[in-house]
XYZ file of C-alpha atoms in Angstrom:
416
model
C 0.000 0.000 0.000
C 1.268 3.469 -0.904
C 2.098 5.787 1.972
C -0.562 8.446 2.497
C 0.627 11.407 0.416
C 0.276 15.032 1.436
C -1.318 17.615 -0.823
C 1.727 18.651 -2.856
C 2.835 15.027 -3.262
C -0.660 14.077 -4.417
C -0.600 16.806 -7.084
C 2.737 15.486 -8.348
C 1.409 11.916 -8.348
C -1.623 12.919 -10.428
C 0.574 14.732 -12.960
C 2.855 11.686 -13.203
C -0.169 9.464 -13.869
C -1.339 11.675 -16.719
C 2.132 11.706 -18.223
C 2.301 7.901 -18.099
C -0.630 7.699 -20.548
C 0.954 10.138 -22.981
C 1.423 7.358 -25.513
C -0.215 6.668 -28.850
C -1.350 3.085 -28.181
C -1.903 2.264 -24.510
C -3.047 -1.199 -23.483
C -6.351 -1.093 -21.595
C -7.673 -4.256 -19.907
C -11.435 -4.731 -19.888
C -13.936 -7.043 -18.220
C -16.967 -7.638 -20.425
C -19.230 -8.198 -17.415
C -21.998 -10.620 -16.522
C -25.604 -10.518 -17.687
C -26.099 -7.522 -19.964
C -22.343 -7.089 -20.196
C -22.527 -9.093 -23.422
C -24.724 -6.319 -24.872
C -23.356 -3.100 -23.428
C -19.614 -3.810 -23.703
C -19.530 -4.323 -27.511
C -21.717 -1.237 -27.959
C -19.480 0.841 -25.689
C -16.248 -0.347 -27.284
C -17.569 0.702 -30.702
C -18.184 4.194 -29.379
C -14.763 4.394 -27.706
C -12.913 3.322 -30.842
C -14.918 5.671 -33.065
C -14.286 8.628 -30.751
C -10.536 7.978 -30.656
C -10.396 7.614 -34.445
C -12.375 10.803 -35.065
C -10.485 12.770 -32.409
C -6.959 11.705 -33.344
C -7.245 10.095 -36.824
C -4.584 7.393 -37.026
C -2.320 8.951 -34.416
C -3.855 7.097 -31.470
C -5.717 3.919 -30.667
C -6.548 1.717 -27.685
C -5.069 -1.771 -27.525
C -7.883 -3.608 -25.721
C -7.089 -6.812 -23.809
C -9.812 -8.891 -22.158
C -9.428 -10.151 -18.601
C -11.897 -12.332 -16.745
C -14.005 -11.859 -13.624
C -17.440 -12.944 -12.490
C -19.431 -15.751 -14.071
C -17.331 -15.862 -17.235
C -14.189 -16.246 -15.144
C -15.758 -18.970 -13.012
C -16.920 -20.882 -16.084
C -13.448 -20.738 -17.629
C -11.095 -20.915 -14.634
C -13.239 -22.035 -11.666
C -12.328 -18.720 -9.983
C -14.561 -15.664 -9.619
C -11.647 -13.228 -9.642
C -8.410 -14.731 -10.986
C -5.102 -13.323 -9.743
C -4.131 -12.746 -13.378
C -6.963 -10.218 -13.746
C -5.806 -8.193 -10.767
C -2.199 -8.388 -11.938
C -3.121 -7.175 -15.422
C -5.027 -4.187 -14.054
C -2.080 -3.457 -11.784
C 0.460 -3.759 -14.611
C -1.288 -1.456 -17.066
C -2.601 1.020 -14.499
C -6.035 1.688 -15.972
C -8.947 -0.543 -16.951
C -12.700 -0.651 -17.460
C -15.374 -3.192 -16.584
C -19.002 -4.093 -17.075
C -21.331 -5.194 -14.236
C -20.494 -8.322 -12.240
C -22.698 -10.817 -10.397
C -22.956 -10.580 -6.614
C -25.387 -12.952 -4.861
C -27.585 -11.396 -2.168
C -27.410 -12.816 1.350
C -25.108 -15.754 0.645
C -22.370 -17.074 -1.622
C -19.362 -15.077 -2.837
C -18.739 -11.569 -1.587
C -18.896 -8.705 -4.061
C -16.294 -9.026 -6.820
C -16.598 -5.291 -7.389
C -15.609 -4.645 -3.775
C -12.796 -7.200 -4.007
C -11.270 -5.425 -7.023
C -11.408 -2.084 -5.221
C -9.859 -3.458 -2.058
C -7.196 -5.673 -3.667
C -5.955 -2.777 -5.828
C -6.482 -0.239 -3.012
C -8.698 1.932 -5.224
C -9.700 4.150 -2.352
C -11.870 6.660 -4.244
C -15.191 5.703 -5.790
C -15.733 8.692 -8.065
C -19.271 9.426 -9.281
C -19.866 12.540 -11.399
C -23.631 13.072 -11.653
C -24.897 15.522 -14.262
C -28.157 15.855 -16.193
C -28.465 15.429 -19.967
C -31.131 17.670 -21.461
C -34.107 15.764 -22.830
C -34.168 12.934 -20.293
C -37.408 12.586 -18.350
C -36.848 12.417 -14.594
C -39.047 12.251 -11.474
C -37.716 15.579 -10.191
C -38.751 19.093 -11.160
C -35.352 20.674 -11.858
C -32.891 17.913 -12.792
C -30.689 20.462 -14.559
C -29.687 21.732 -11.115
C -27.828 18.484 -10.412
C -24.124 18.792 -11.206
C -22.412 17.013 -8.338
C -19.196 15.014 -8.107
C -19.256 12.450 -5.305
C -16.120 11.041 -3.660
C -17.014 7.865 -1.776
C -14.433 6.110 0.408
C -13.963 2.698 -1.129
C -12.046 0.428 1.235
C -13.531 0.665 4.743
C -16.830 1.126 6.587
C -19.265 -1.802 6.466
C -17.902 -2.725 3.026
C -14.728 -3.970 4.711
C -16.683 -7.223 5.138
C -15.816 -7.747 8.798
C -18.928 -9.771 9.669
C -19.787 -12.843 11.683
C -22.926 -14.919 11.150
C -25.452 -15.191 13.951
C -25.632 -18.313 16.138
C -22.109 -19.465 15.254
C -19.214 -20.187 17.577
C -17.275 -17.178 16.261
C -20.049 -14.690 16.891
C -20.683 -16.171 20.344
C -16.970 -15.756 21.145
C -16.982 -12.121 20.023
C -20.242 -11.413 21.831
C -18.821 -12.824 25.036
C -15.676 -10.706 24.686
C -17.690 -7.533 24.073
C -19.851 -8.208 27.104
C -16.929 -8.992 29.423
C -14.582 -6.232 28.256
C -16.985 -3.405 27.408
C -20.282 -4.395 29.068
C -21.955 -4.270 25.653
C -25.267 -6.104 25.731
C -25.965 -7.525 22.260
C -28.744 -10.023 21.582
C -27.268 -13.491 21.399
C -28.958 -14.272 18.095
C -27.372 -11.246 16.361
C -25.009 -11.242 13.456
C -22.188 -8.785 14.183
C -20.337 -6.517 11.768
C -17.402 -4.201 12.418
C -17.343 -0.690 10.900
C -13.718 0.507 10.587
C -13.148 4.171 9.738
C -9.471 5.120 9.860
C -7.778 8.497 9.845
C -5.518 7.339 7.006
C -8.347 6.311 4.673
C -10.501 9.289 5.613
C -7.768 11.843 5.003
C -6.693 10.517 1.624
C -10.311 10.398 0.405
C -11.085 13.926 1.589
C -7.714 15.179 0.296
C -8.600 13.835 -3.156
C -11.991 15.576 -3.083
C -10.457 18.900 -2.053
C -7.777 18.607 -4.700
C -10.460 17.907 -7.310
C -12.359 21.011 -6.194
C -9.224 23.135 -6.572
C -8.382 21.689 -10.011
C -11.906 22.129 -11.343
C -12.709 25.534 -9.849
C -15.547 24.229 -7.678
C -17.056 26.503 -5.046
C -17.814 24.070 -2.232
C -17.079 20.675 -0.726
C -19.554 18.985 1.627
C -18.461 16.301 4.093
C -21.471 13.982 4.412
C -21.601 11.815 7.546
C -23.741 10.407 10.360
C -21.418 11.629 13.080
C -24.239 12.764 15.332
C -24.823 9.064 16.114
C -21.580 7.303 15.138
C -19.291 9.772 16.862
C -16.011 7.857 16.768
C -16.272 6.642 13.178
C -18.265 9.043 11.013
C -17.881 11.837 13.528
C -14.134 11.324 13.324
C -14.371 11.349 9.502
C -15.875 14.834 9.769
C -13.230 16.049 12.229
C -10.317 14.713 10.177
C -11.751 16.474 7.142
C -11.831 19.850 8.849
C -8.352 19.288 10.290
C -7.094 18.574 6.771
C -8.528 21.837 5.465
C -6.526 23.721 8.088
C -3.283 21.779 7.720
C -3.036 21.426 3.923
C -5.654 23.574 2.142
C -5.936 26.770 4.189
C -4.650 28.845 1.248
C -7.520 27.727 -1.012
C -10.309 26.458 1.283
C -12.040 27.454 4.501
C -14.582 25.810 6.791
C -18.062 27.187 7.361
C -17.324 27.763 11.048
C -14.281 29.871 10.280
C -15.866 32.072 7.610
C -19.529 32.020 8.744
C -20.605 31.191 5.197
C -18.596 33.991 3.563
C -15.603 32.196 2.024
C -14.547 34.988 -0.322
C -12.536 33.480 -3.166
C -11.847 30.260 -1.236
C -13.635 26.914 -1.471
C -16.295 26.610 1.226
C -16.059 23.346 3.203
C -19.068 22.355 5.273
C -20.536 19.170 6.702
C -24.028 17.723 6.345
C -25.733 14.898 8.266
C -26.400 12.072 5.797
C -30.186 11.949 6.157
C -30.459 15.727 5.864
C -28.249 15.576 2.781
C -30.624 13.139 1.070
C -33.409 15.627 1.681
C -31.424 18.654 0.560
C -30.328 17.168 -2.778
C -34.018 16.931 -3.661
C -34.839 20.457 -2.531
C -31.698 22.392 -3.473
C -29.138 20.233 -5.329
C -27.564 23.349 -6.847
C -26.051 24.075 -3.436
C -23.607 21.163 -3.763
C -20.555 20.833 -6.027
C -18.314 18.148 -4.501
C -19.203 15.534 -1.870
C -16.784 13.596 0.340
C -18.366 10.753 2.267
C -17.972 7.305 3.762
C -18.651 4.084 1.881
C -22.232 3.222 2.808
C -23.439 6.827 2.728
C -21.853 7.182 -0.690
C -23.638 4.094 -1.954
C -27.022 5.509 -0.979
C -26.295 9.052 -2.136
C -24.890 8.123 -5.549
C -27.977 6.071 -6.453
C -30.333 8.752 -5.141
C -28.573 11.385 -7.225
C -28.592 9.108 -10.281
C -32.372 8.812 -9.964
C -32.640 12.597 -10.109
C -30.950 12.748 -13.526
C -32.847 9.841 -15.081
C -31.444 6.666 -13.590
C -28.358 4.610 -12.957
C -28.194 3.770 -16.675
C -26.806 7.212 -17.393
C -24.562 7.522 -14.336
C -20.842 6.624 -14.658
C -18.273 5.600 -12.068
C -14.591 5.080 -11.487
C -12.438 3.557 -8.764
C -9.147 5.392 -8.371
C -5.985 5.468 -6.288
C -4.662 8.965 -6.943
C -1.447 8.167 -5.081
C -0.202 5.280 -7.246
C -2.261 6.101 -10.352
C -4.218 2.839 -10.586
C -7.821 3.145 -11.778
C -10.681 0.895 -12.894
C -13.766 2.523 -14.403
C -17.097 0.718 -14.408
C -20.773 0.601 -15.200
C -22.557 1.543 -11.987
C -25.635 -0.665 -12.430
C -26.286 -4.383 -11.996
C -26.190 -7.304 -14.408
C -29.961 -7.426 -15.193
C -29.723 -11.087 -16.292
C -33.304 -11.274 -17.567
C -32.347 -8.813 -20.320
C -29.005 -10.417 -21.198
C -28.525 -11.129 -24.885
C -31.538 -9.071 -25.955
C -29.474 -6.090 -27.209
C -31.896 -3.891 -25.301
C -30.299 -2.192 -22.338
C -28.706 1.210 -22.061
C -24.886 1.250 -22.439
C -24.790 4.886 -21.284
C -23.277 4.249 -17.851
C -20.402 2.252 -19.318
C -19.873 4.732 -22.166
C -19.708 7.666 -19.758
C -17.369 5.664 -17.526
C -15.161 5.439 -20.605
C -15.350 9.225 -20.838
C -14.052 9.371 -17.271
C -11.261 6.985 -18.245
C -10.257 9.115 -21.234
C -10.140 12.232 -19.062
C -8.046 10.384 -16.493
C -5.637 9.435 -19.274
C -5.535 13.014 -20.531
C -7.393 12.147 -23.764
C -9.795 15.041 -23.372
C -10.683 15.491 -27.037
C -12.086 11.957 -27.278
C -13.954 12.460 -23.996
C -15.448 15.775 -25.124
C -16.506 14.247 -28.437
C -18.471 11.458 -26.741
C -20.209 13.849 -24.328
C -21.179 16.301 -27.068
C -22.455 13.440 -29.200
C -24.460 11.940 -26.340
C -26.042 15.304 -25.563
C -27.113 15.685 -29.199
C -28.378 12.118 -29.588
C -30.442 12.159 -26.384
C -31.933 15.534 -27.273
C -32.957 14.110 -30.666
C -34.849 11.368 -28.808
C -32.689 8.522 -30.140
C -32.432 6.511 -26.935
C -32.808 3.077 -25.359
C -36.105 2.029 -23.803
C -35.318 3.294 -20.288
C -34.731 6.839 -21.548
C -37.676 6.713 -23.940
C -40.251 6.421 -21.150
C -42.404 9.527 -20.912
C -41.088 11.072 -24.132
C -43.504 11.487 -27.031
C -40.764 12.134 -29.585
C -38.473 9.267 -28.626
C -37.245 6.633 -31.025
C -36.441 3.509 -29.010
C -33.127 1.960 -30.017
C -31.298 -1.224 -29.104
C -27.979 -1.188 -27.252
C -26.072 -1.480 -30.508
C -28.478 0.923 -32.242
C -27.810 3.582 -29.599
C -24.074 3.123 -30.136
C -24.558 3.499 -33.906
C -26.631 6.667 -33.388
C -23.842 8.147 -31.274
C -21.234 7.299 -33.890
C -23.367 8.729 -36.698
C -23.622 11.992 -34.770
C -19.883 12.263 -34.166
C -18.241 15.145 -35.970
C -14.439 15.166 -35.975
C -13.035 17.827 -33.671
C -9.822 19.696 -34.119
C -6.980 17.254 -33.515
C -5.608 17.630 -30.033
C -2.684 15.794 -28.494
C -4.448 15.807 -25.130
């Protein structure tokens, strides 16, 4: 694991990562994904390749290499997440993946979580922004333009759980009663919620650095520290301490400035349940969010619903300190639709946009976004985005990809 880097070291690390992708033909590993992965990955890859070709002509291309995880990996290797897959992601530094199967309540633990933890991808990055023309359940979806930084390695997702009525949980329960006088029902399952200063600081540092780089006006630390004082309450405290120790020249807390930050980034904190209310009432008040793992899971899906659904919401898992990153579709495998060429590849396509920006290939990224804006506005969309629109033409997964490509107009060649 990389040592926790301070602000200036983190900036240097990010610049070094961008420089490492300044090559004309990088190798990018991909996982097709389970279920609808067989539909959305080919559609997305077509869009990626077309955007690179139109943006850079023959000067650049992606050398795609498939690696296995999930059901396809198990069928071929009898392993859900082969070591070779993790090693390949680690070797090439950046990758992209479709959705992977995770049984509910029993069986294997989440492969998605395993990838994040094994590669120490401590930031789950979710940029959530509305595309004009999409029908949503909220009145002013255009007010949503929020980038969410979710801690990716700790909290309840650490998987420190014991099953109820087993010898292990009885042993732990006995210890907790004897050492701390904690009375827990004997038929309880028990989970441990670790929140460390190290993980909290590097996540919040990344969010603050992003705000500085992208000229954002505010960062909100979202937590439930009023109840969980020594975990999420500590997350809040460490965040404010970090503002003072490393970002005081560019950021200031609400308490210090009384809501008048001047030309500095305003850093405030919001209780998680209040935050879920406020993003419905006044989402325009939030630019960047830094939060713990479980809160981030809830908030990212709630925000995605406000812009039209998880099918149009991208995600990436990043370690800004060592440069490793895996971008991913943020939705599930939807097995009942697999092979029907029906589902929306938008989440995976926009995750590719995030990947291109991370690599410094901004022209290709801009081209895809501009094309998606135009295509959605024209009403050429998959079934999920066609609901409620009288002018929509419902397209298949591959048809949506073709519509995007047909709308692509070559931009001025740019070496970035």
